[in-house]
Short mmCIF file of C-alpha atoms and ligand atoms in Angstrom, two decimals:
data_model
loop_
_atom_site.label_atom_id
_atom_site.label_comp_id
_atom_site.label_asym_id
_atom_site.label_seq_id
_atom_site.Cartn_x
_atom_site.Cartn_y
_atom_site.Cartn_z
CA MET A 1 140.82 139.07 -114.12
CA LYS A 2 139.72 140.51 -117.47
CA LYS A 3 141.81 143.35 -118.79
CA THR A 4 138.80 145.43 -119.77
CA ALA A 5 135.69 146.48 -117.82
CA ASP A 6 132.10 145.50 -118.71
CA MET A 7 130.94 148.88 -117.44
CA VAL A 8 132.55 152.14 -116.50
CA ILE A 9 130.85 154.96 -114.61
CA LYS A 10 132.84 158.11 -115.33
CA ASN A 11 132.95 161.73 -114.18
CA ALA A 12 131.30 161.40 -110.74
CA GLY A 13 131.13 164.87 -109.18
CA GLU A 14 130.99 163.23 -105.74
CA LEU A 15 131.53 159.53 -105.50
CA LEU A 16 130.15 158.33 -102.19
CA THR A 17 131.98 155.08 -101.52
CA CYS A 18 130.32 154.57 -98.09
CA ARG A 19 133.26 152.46 -97.05
CA ASP A 20 132.95 151.31 -93.49
CA GLU A 21 136.05 153.11 -92.21
CA SER A 22 135.43 156.46 -93.98
CA PRO A 23 136.35 159.30 -91.58
CA ASP A 24 133.53 161.47 -93.04
CA LEU A 25 131.10 158.46 -92.74
CA ILE A 26 130.45 158.26 -96.47
CA GLY A 27 133.85 158.49 -98.15
CA VAL A 28 133.19 161.45 -100.46
CA THR A 29 135.64 161.26 -103.40
CA ARG A 30 135.67 164.01 -105.99
CA GLY A 31 135.94 163.10 -109.67
CA GLY A 32 135.93 159.36 -109.14
CA TRP A 33 135.54 156.74 -111.83
CA VAL A 34 134.26 153.15 -111.18
CA ALA A 35 134.93 150.00 -113.22
CA VAL A 36 132.59 147.04 -113.13
CA THR A 37 133.43 143.46 -114.21
CA ASP A 38 131.22 140.38 -114.04
CA GLY A 39 128.64 142.23 -111.96
CA LYS A 40 131.14 143.29 -109.32
CA ILE A 41 133.01 146.54 -108.70
CA SER A 42 136.52 145.83 -109.98
CA MET A 43 138.24 149.13 -109.52
CA ILE A 44 137.78 152.73 -108.26
CA GLY A 45 140.19 155.38 -109.40
CA SER A 46 141.01 158.42 -111.48
CA ARG A 47 140.37 158.84 -115.16
CA ALA A 48 144.00 157.93 -115.87
CA GLU A 49 143.57 154.66 -114.00
CA ILE A 50 140.17 153.60 -115.30
CA GLU A 51 140.07 154.86 -118.91
CA PRO A 52 142.49 152.18 -120.18
CA LEU A 53 139.98 149.54 -119.07
CA ILE A 54 137.41 150.79 -121.63
CA SER A 55 137.01 148.66 -124.82
CA ASN A 56 134.48 148.61 -127.62
CA SER A 57 132.23 146.35 -125.55
CA THR A 58 132.34 148.43 -122.35
CA GLN A 59 129.12 150.19 -121.40
CA VAL A 60 130.12 153.68 -120.35
CA LEU A 61 127.76 155.73 -118.13
CA ASP A 62 128.62 159.40 -117.76
CA ALA A 63 127.68 160.79 -114.39
CA SER A 64 128.49 164.31 -115.70
CA GLY A 65 129.61 165.78 -112.40
CA ARG A 66 126.75 164.43 -110.36
CA VAL A 67 126.51 162.29 -107.22
CA VAL A 68 127.24 158.52 -107.52
CA SER A 69 126.39 156.37 -104.50
CA PRO A 70 125.78 152.74 -103.51
CA GLY A 71 122.26 151.41 -104.00
CA PHE A 72 120.08 151.64 -100.90
CA VAL A 73 119.69 148.73 -98.53
CA ASP A 74 116.20 149.02 -96.99
CA SER A 75 116.70 146.81 -93.95
CA HIS A 76 113.18 146.82 -92.38
CA THR A 77 109.87 146.48 -94.31
CA HIS A 78 106.54 144.68 -94.09
CA VAL A 79 105.95 145.25 -97.80
CA VAL A 80 104.02 141.98 -98.37
CA PHE A 81 100.39 142.67 -97.41
CA GLY A 82 96.90 142.93 -98.82
CA GLY A 83 94.45 145.79 -98.16
CA THR A 84 94.95 149.21 -96.67
CA ARG A 85 94.72 151.11 -93.34
CA VAL A 86 93.83 154.46 -94.92
CA GLY A 87 90.66 154.70 -92.70
CA GLU A 88 92.77 154.43 -89.56
CA TYR A 89 95.37 156.92 -90.93
CA PHE A 90 92.79 159.67 -91.32
CA ALA A 91 90.97 158.76 -88.09
CA LYS A 92 94.25 159.51 -86.29
CA ILE A 93 94.96 162.66 -88.27
CA GLU A 94 91.43 163.96 -87.51
CA LYS A 95 91.87 162.81 -83.85
CA LEU A 96 88.54 160.90 -83.88
CA SER A 97 87.47 159.49 -80.54
CA GLY A 98 87.34 155.74 -79.94
CA ASP A 99 83.54 155.93 -79.98
CA GLU A 100 83.54 157.78 -83.30
CA ILE A 101 85.96 155.32 -84.84
CA LYS A 102 83.66 152.55 -83.71
CA ARG A 103 80.52 154.36 -84.98
CA ARG A 104 82.05 154.79 -88.43
CA GLY A 105 83.15 151.16 -88.48
CA ILE A 106 86.83 151.99 -89.03
CA ARG A 107 89.13 149.09 -88.33
CA THR A 108 92.47 149.69 -86.67
CA GLY A 109 95.68 147.78 -85.96
CA ILE A 110 97.61 145.07 -87.84
CA LEU A 111 94.54 142.83 -87.84
CA THR A 112 92.93 145.22 -90.40
CA THR A 113 95.16 143.95 -93.16
CA LEU A 114 95.31 140.36 -91.88
CA GLU A 115 92.06 139.30 -93.56
CA PRO A 116 92.89 140.49 -97.13
CA THR A 117 96.41 139.10 -96.72
CA ARG A 118 94.91 135.77 -95.81
CA GLU A 119 92.29 135.81 -98.55
CA HIS A 120 94.56 136.79 -101.46
CA SER A 121 95.97 134.02 -103.59
CA LEU A 122 99.77 133.88 -103.89
CA GLU A 123 99.64 135.64 -107.27
CA GLU A 124 97.25 138.32 -106.03
CA LEU A 125 99.44 138.98 -103.04
CA TYR A 126 102.55 139.11 -105.28
CA GLU A 127 100.90 141.58 -107.70
CA GLU A 128 99.80 143.98 -104.95
CA THR A 129 103.25 143.79 -103.35
CA ALA A 130 105.13 144.14 -106.62
CA VAL A 131 103.55 147.56 -107.22
CA ARG A 132 105.23 148.77 -104.03
CA VAL A 133 108.49 147.01 -104.69
CA ARG A 134 108.75 148.54 -108.22
CA ASP A 135 108.37 151.95 -106.57
CA MET A 136 111.28 150.99 -104.24
CA ILE A 137 113.42 149.95 -107.20
CA VAL A 138 113.01 153.27 -109.05
CA SER A 139 113.71 155.05 -105.75
CA GLY A 140 117.19 153.44 -105.70
CA THR A 141 116.64 150.45 -103.41
CA THR A 142 118.74 147.49 -104.64
CA THR A 143 118.36 145.27 -101.53
CA VAL A 144 115.19 145.06 -99.48
CA GLU A 145 114.33 143.12 -96.33
CA SER A 146 110.78 141.79 -96.25
CA LYS A 147 108.99 140.31 -93.24
CA SER A 148 105.98 138.00 -92.90
CA GLY A 149 103.65 138.61 -89.95
CA TYR A 150 100.34 139.64 -91.52
CA GLY A 151 98.91 136.13 -91.58
CA LEU A 152 99.52 134.72 -88.08
CA ASP A 153 98.52 131.33 -89.47
CA ARG A 154 100.58 128.64 -91.13
CA ASP A 155 99.36 129.05 -94.73
CA THR A 156 99.44 132.83 -94.83
CA GLU A 157 102.82 133.20 -93.18
CA LEU A 158 104.27 130.64 -95.68
CA LYS A 159 102.52 132.49 -98.52
CA GLN A 160 104.08 135.78 -97.53
CA LEU A 161 107.52 134.15 -97.52
CA GLU A 162 106.81 132.60 -100.92
CA VAL A 163 106.03 136.15 -102.18
CA ASN A 164 109.52 137.16 -101.01
CA ARG A 165 110.97 134.44 -103.21
CA LEU A 166 108.90 135.50 -106.21
CA LEU A 167 109.90 139.13 -105.78
CA GLU A 168 113.61 138.20 -105.90
CA ASN A 169 113.08 135.90 -108.90
CA ARG A 170 110.97 138.32 -110.93
CA LEU A 171 112.21 141.79 -110.15
CA PRO A 172 115.71 143.43 -110.24
CA ILE A 173 116.13 143.60 -106.48
CA SER A 174 117.70 141.40 -103.78
CA VAL A 175 115.29 140.32 -101.09
CA ALA A 176 116.27 139.36 -97.53
CA SER A 177 113.42 137.28 -96.16
CA THR A 178 112.39 137.49 -92.44
CA PHE A 179 109.92 135.31 -90.54
CA LEU A 180 107.90 137.55 -88.19
CA GLY A 181 105.30 135.08 -86.95
CA ALA A 182 105.60 136.88 -83.55
CA HIS A 183 104.18 140.16 -85.00
CA GLY A 184 101.04 139.48 -82.87
CA TRP A 185 98.82 136.51 -82.28
CA PRO A 186 95.43 135.55 -83.76
CA HIS A 187 92.24 137.00 -82.36
CA GLY A 188 90.61 134.54 -79.96
CA MET A 189 93.83 132.52 -79.32
CA GLU A 190 95.94 132.59 -76.17
CA LYS A 191 99.35 134.08 -76.77
CA GLU A 192 101.04 131.08 -75.07
CA LYS A 193 99.25 128.67 -77.37
CA TYR A 194 100.29 130.62 -80.45
CA MET A 195 103.92 130.75 -79.17
CA ASP A 196 103.88 126.98 -78.84
CA PHE A 197 102.69 126.75 -82.41
CA LEU A 198 105.46 129.10 -83.59
CA ILE A 199 108.21 127.26 -81.72
CA SER A 200 107.17 123.67 -82.28
CA GLU A 201 105.80 123.94 -85.82
CA MET A 202 106.36 127.16 -87.76
CA ILE A 203 109.94 128.13 -86.98
CA PRO A 204 111.38 124.61 -87.67
CA ARG A 205 109.35 124.43 -90.89
CA VAL A 206 110.42 127.87 -92.17
CA GLY A 207 114.02 127.12 -91.27
CA SER A 208 114.20 123.72 -92.97
CA ALA A 209 112.51 125.05 -96.17
CA HIS A 210 115.04 127.98 -96.19
CA LEU A 211 112.21 130.45 -96.58
CA ALA A 212 113.72 133.00 -94.24
CA GLU A 213 117.21 134.22 -93.38
CA PHE A 214 116.04 136.06 -90.21
CA CYS A 215 113.60 135.47 -87.37
CA ASP A 216 112.01 138.56 -85.79
CA ALA A 217 109.53 139.39 -82.93
CA TRP A 218 107.85 142.47 -81.48
CA CYS A 219 108.90 143.33 -77.92
CA ASP A 220 106.70 145.99 -76.42
CA GLU A 221 103.97 146.45 -73.81
CA GLY A 222 100.87 144.58 -74.99
CA HIS A 223 102.97 142.47 -77.42
CA TYR A 224 105.71 140.02 -76.54
CA THR A 225 107.77 140.27 -73.34
CA ALA A 226 111.54 140.32 -73.45
CA ARG A 227 111.64 136.77 -72.05
CA GLU A 228 109.18 135.57 -74.68
CA CYS A 229 111.14 137.25 -77.44
CA ARG A 230 114.33 135.57 -76.25
CA ILE A 231 112.65 132.18 -76.43
CA ILE A 232 111.26 132.82 -79.96
CA LEU A 233 114.60 134.19 -81.30
CA GLU A 234 116.53 131.27 -79.78
CA ALA A 235 114.13 128.89 -81.53
CA GLY A 236 114.88 130.81 -84.71
CA LEU A 237 118.65 130.39 -84.17
CA ASP A 238 118.20 126.64 -83.70
CA ALA A 239 116.40 126.59 -87.05
CA GLY A 240 119.22 128.54 -88.78
CA MET A 241 117.69 132.00 -88.75
CA LYS A 242 119.58 135.03 -87.49
CA PRO A 243 117.67 137.18 -84.91
CA LYS A 244 116.28 140.66 -85.36
CA LEU A 245 113.96 142.40 -82.93
CA HIS A 246 111.34 145.19 -82.89
CA GLU A 247 111.84 146.83 -79.52
CA GLY A 248 111.32 150.10 -77.68
CA GLY A 249 108.91 151.49 -80.20
CA TYR A 250 106.11 152.35 -77.82
CA SER A 251 107.48 151.43 -74.35
CA TYR A 252 110.68 149.99 -72.92
CA ILE A 253 110.48 146.52 -71.43
CA GLY A 254 114.05 145.16 -71.81
CA GLY A 255 114.12 144.43 -75.55
CA ALA A 256 117.65 145.74 -76.08
CA GLU A 257 119.10 143.32 -73.47
CA ALA A 258 117.16 140.42 -75.08
CA ALA A 259 118.47 141.40 -78.53
CA ALA A 260 122.04 141.76 -77.33
CA ASP A 261 121.92 138.39 -75.40
CA VAL A 262 120.82 136.41 -78.47
CA GLY A 263 123.24 138.27 -80.74
CA ALA A 264 120.60 139.99 -82.84
CA VAL A 265 121.87 141.56 -86.06
CA SER A 266 119.63 144.54 -85.51
CA ALA A 267 117.29 146.08 -82.96
CA ASP A 268 114.64 148.23 -84.59
CA HIS A 269 112.60 151.34 -83.49
CA LEU A 270 114.47 152.30 -80.27
CA ASN A 271 112.25 155.30 -79.37
CA TYR A 272 112.20 154.45 -75.66
CA ASP A 273 115.55 152.69 -75.16
CA PRO A 274 117.52 154.16 -72.25
CA ARG A 275 121.24 154.95 -72.75
CA PRO A 276 122.63 151.89 -70.92
CA SER A 277 120.48 149.68 -73.21
CA LEU A 278 121.81 151.46 -76.28
CA ARG A 279 125.33 150.92 -74.99
CA ARG A 280 124.58 147.24 -74.46
CA LEU A 281 123.43 146.94 -78.10
CA ALA A 282 126.60 148.70 -79.30
CA GLU A 283 128.82 146.33 -77.27
CA ALA A 284 127.04 143.35 -78.71
CA GLY A 285 127.64 144.56 -82.25
CA THR A 286 123.88 144.88 -82.88
CA VAL A 287 122.90 147.50 -85.45
CA GLY A 288 120.33 150.07 -84.27
CA THR A 289 117.58 150.70 -86.80
CA PRO A 290 115.41 153.72 -85.92
CA LEU A 291 112.52 154.26 -88.31
CA PRO A 292 111.79 157.84 -89.43
CA GLY A 293 108.88 156.81 -91.62
CA ILE A 294 106.74 155.22 -88.95
CA ASP A 295 107.45 158.01 -86.46
CA PHE A 296 106.17 160.44 -89.13
CA ALA A 297 103.21 158.32 -90.25
CA VAL A 298 101.80 157.70 -86.78
CA GLY A 299 102.71 161.18 -85.42
CA HIS A 300 104.78 159.43 -82.75
CA ILE A 301 104.71 161.20 -79.33
CA LEU A 302 108.41 160.42 -78.82
CA PRO A 303 110.21 160.50 -82.16
CA PHE A 304 113.55 158.65 -81.91
CA ASP A 305 116.66 160.67 -81.02
CA PRO A 306 119.82 159.48 -82.88
CA ALA A 307 122.19 161.51 -80.67
CA PRO A 308 122.46 159.14 -77.67
CA MET A 309 122.60 156.18 -80.14
CA THR A 310 125.67 157.53 -81.92
CA GLU A 311 127.23 158.77 -78.67
CA GLU A 312 127.02 155.21 -77.29
CA GLY A 313 128.74 153.91 -80.42
CA LEU A 314 125.81 152.23 -82.15
CA GLU A 315 126.04 151.66 -85.87
CA LEU A 316 122.81 152.98 -87.36
CA SER A 317 120.60 151.80 -90.18
CA ILE A 318 117.51 153.62 -91.38
CA ALA A 319 114.71 151.92 -93.34
CA THR A 320 111.29 152.68 -94.85
CA ASN A 321 109.37 150.27 -92.59
CA CYS A 322 106.97 150.10 -95.60
CA CYS A 323 103.79 148.63 -94.11
CA PRO A 324 100.04 149.40 -94.05
CA GLY A 325 100.67 151.96 -91.28
CA CYS A 326 103.48 153.66 -93.20
CA TRP A 327 103.03 153.42 -96.95
CA CYS A 328 106.56 154.59 -97.76
CA THR A 329 108.66 153.08 -100.54
CA SER A 330 111.26 155.80 -100.90
CA MET A 331 114.63 155.74 -99.12
CA PRO A 332 115.38 159.34 -100.31
CA PHE A 333 112.25 160.43 -98.43
CA ILE A 334 113.45 158.50 -95.35
CA ILE A 335 116.76 160.39 -95.59
CA ILE A 336 114.83 163.67 -95.80
CA LEU A 337 112.87 162.73 -92.61
CA ALA A 338 115.97 161.52 -90.72
CA CYS A 339 117.74 164.81 -91.34
CA ARG A 340 114.92 167.34 -90.98
CA ARG A 341 112.89 165.67 -88.20
CA HIS A 342 115.54 163.75 -86.25
CA GLY A 343 118.60 166.01 -86.62
CA MET A 344 120.84 163.55 -88.49
CA SER A 345 123.55 164.96 -90.69
CA SER A 346 123.17 164.14 -94.38
CA GLU A 347 126.36 161.99 -94.08
CA ARG A 348 125.01 159.98 -91.14
CA ALA A 349 121.65 159.44 -92.85
CA ILE A 350 123.24 158.32 -96.18
CA ARG A 351 125.56 155.98 -94.31
CA ALA A 352 122.63 154.50 -92.40
CA ALA A 353 120.73 153.98 -95.69
CA THR A 354 123.65 152.13 -97.36
CA ILE A 355 126.42 150.39 -95.39
CA GLY A 356 124.39 150.67 -92.16
CA GLY A 357 121.48 148.86 -93.83
CA ALA A 358 123.83 146.24 -95.18
CA LYS A 359 125.18 145.56 -91.67
CA ALA A 360 121.61 145.30 -90.35
CA LEU A 361 121.16 142.39 -92.86
CA SER A 362 124.66 140.87 -92.41
CA ARG A 363 125.41 141.64 -96.02
CA GLN A 364 128.17 144.17 -95.58
CA ASP A 365 130.54 141.87 -97.38
CA ARG A 366 128.40 142.10 -100.60
CA VAL A 367 126.48 145.38 -100.67
CA GLY A 368 126.16 148.80 -99.07
CA SER A 369 129.40 150.46 -100.37
CA ILE A 370 131.32 151.04 -103.57
CA GLU A 371 134.48 148.98 -103.07
CA PRO A 372 136.30 146.39 -105.21
CA GLY A 373 134.73 143.00 -104.88
CA LYS A 374 131.30 144.14 -103.91
CA ASN A 375 128.18 143.77 -106.01
CA ALA A 376 127.90 146.63 -108.53
CA ASP A 377 124.73 148.17 -107.04
CA ILE A 378 125.22 151.82 -107.86
CA LEU A 379 123.04 154.94 -108.24
CA ILE A 380 123.62 157.97 -110.48
CA TRP A 381 121.71 160.94 -109.04
CA ASN A 382 120.17 163.99 -110.62
CA LEU A 383 122.01 166.00 -107.96
CA GLU A 384 125.46 167.50 -107.70
CA ARG A 385 126.03 167.39 -103.94
CA HIS A 386 125.17 164.68 -101.44
CA GLU A 387 123.57 167.24 -99.05
CA ASP A 388 120.96 167.85 -101.76
CA ILE A 389 119.60 164.36 -101.27
CA ALA A 390 118.00 165.67 -98.04
CA TYR A 391 117.65 169.27 -99.18
CA HIS A 392 115.96 168.99 -102.61
CA TYR A 393 112.56 167.37 -102.13
CA LYS A 394 112.56 165.94 -105.67
CA THR A 395 110.09 163.42 -106.91
CA ASN A 396 112.74 161.85 -109.13
CA PRO A 397 116.23 162.40 -107.60
CA ILE A 398 117.77 159.30 -109.22
CA GLU A 399 118.59 159.05 -112.93
CA THR A 400 120.11 155.55 -113.18
CA VAL A 401 120.13 152.44 -111.03
CA VAL A 402 122.66 149.71 -111.61
CA ARG A 403 122.20 146.37 -109.90
CA ASP A 404 124.69 143.48 -110.22
CA GLY A 405 126.44 145.47 -112.98
CA ARG A 406 123.33 146.00 -115.14
CA VAL A 407 121.29 149.08 -115.69
CA THR A 408 117.85 148.39 -114.17
CA VAL A 409 116.29 151.86 -113.99
CA ARG A 410 116.54 154.94 -116.23
CA ASP A 411 114.61 158.13 -115.46
CA SER A 412 112.21 156.40 -113.04
CA LYS A 413 111.43 153.49 -115.39
CA ILE A 414 112.47 149.91 -114.84
CA VAL A 415 114.28 148.90 -118.03
CA GLN A 416 115.23 145.33 -117.05
CA ASP A 417 112.93 142.75 -115.59
CA ILE A 418 114.61 139.49 -114.81
ZN1 ZN B 1 108.40 146.59 -88.27
#
């Protein structure tokens, strides 16, 4: 190991290590210093321990008594899409009747953005998506999961996954790619026929091309049954993709048991999951990912309740669920919602946005906490206490973003494209 550090972050007022075993959930350490070497966190300690590692070539960032935390891991997004659902958003806010929606020609549902997503070229789809991903980067997200599922045909699904690859290659963010062919099925096609196409053609193709790390499906009334999801996710496992599952968002039809049986890394939404199902997920080591943004954006009639989840021992992750129905790119805003609308403590929400998110992506060995050996993905906040992340509704709460040991954002501006 080198004797000096490439970067030192000094004078943290509160250093949130977010170590897994922290008794206070986020490992608040006062006056901490952090050393970074070769893109990794090499040491955490006091001034007396870290200062000797500073040489002429060390970049020193002064946190000046403010909060220092891990970068956010946004573990559930549908950020790659074309078009907008703004018409539907206001139709719901204004409580327009079905007839009125029809009379005004307002389109609703995921099929609304399917056409523009299909019609855009790869570069057009990348450019529209990159606008949102740049917003995520300046909001402190250093790892983002991104799902396909707005094409529901071979070429568009592959195009969405190619956009994931471009995002990771061109922007200072790590991208975890998920194949969500089972987000729906094409208009005019039988669900069973589309499932055959997914299992016999798409999933093996995506797996062999290494275009996705995860395979996902939507288990809910009117979508895929628990049995169908199990079949899809097992096909994903055969093709080398780890399972994730949307379940319990608008009804409960056994999604948690299906997720637990296939060893899903996460089960997402969970509004309707009964206690025994939450316990089953916890026992299986599946991370629960409730989604404050979508509950807010759709005015959900049953917003998720984190209390039974934590009481049953479920590790939680929270995510933006950035999608045409929830145009949210900000993890700080998600923390605000999780605390104010769902009764999460600031510590539980911050944990769920960092190490919880990392676990929901099986990346807890690399990201999600400030510990020696992990990637140096670190935020310096314009705040002095971690509770202020949920209490101050600031437009720009983050001063500096470091990713892989390099400064990528200063004062809401990306300063390093790859
Ligand atoms: Zn989703």
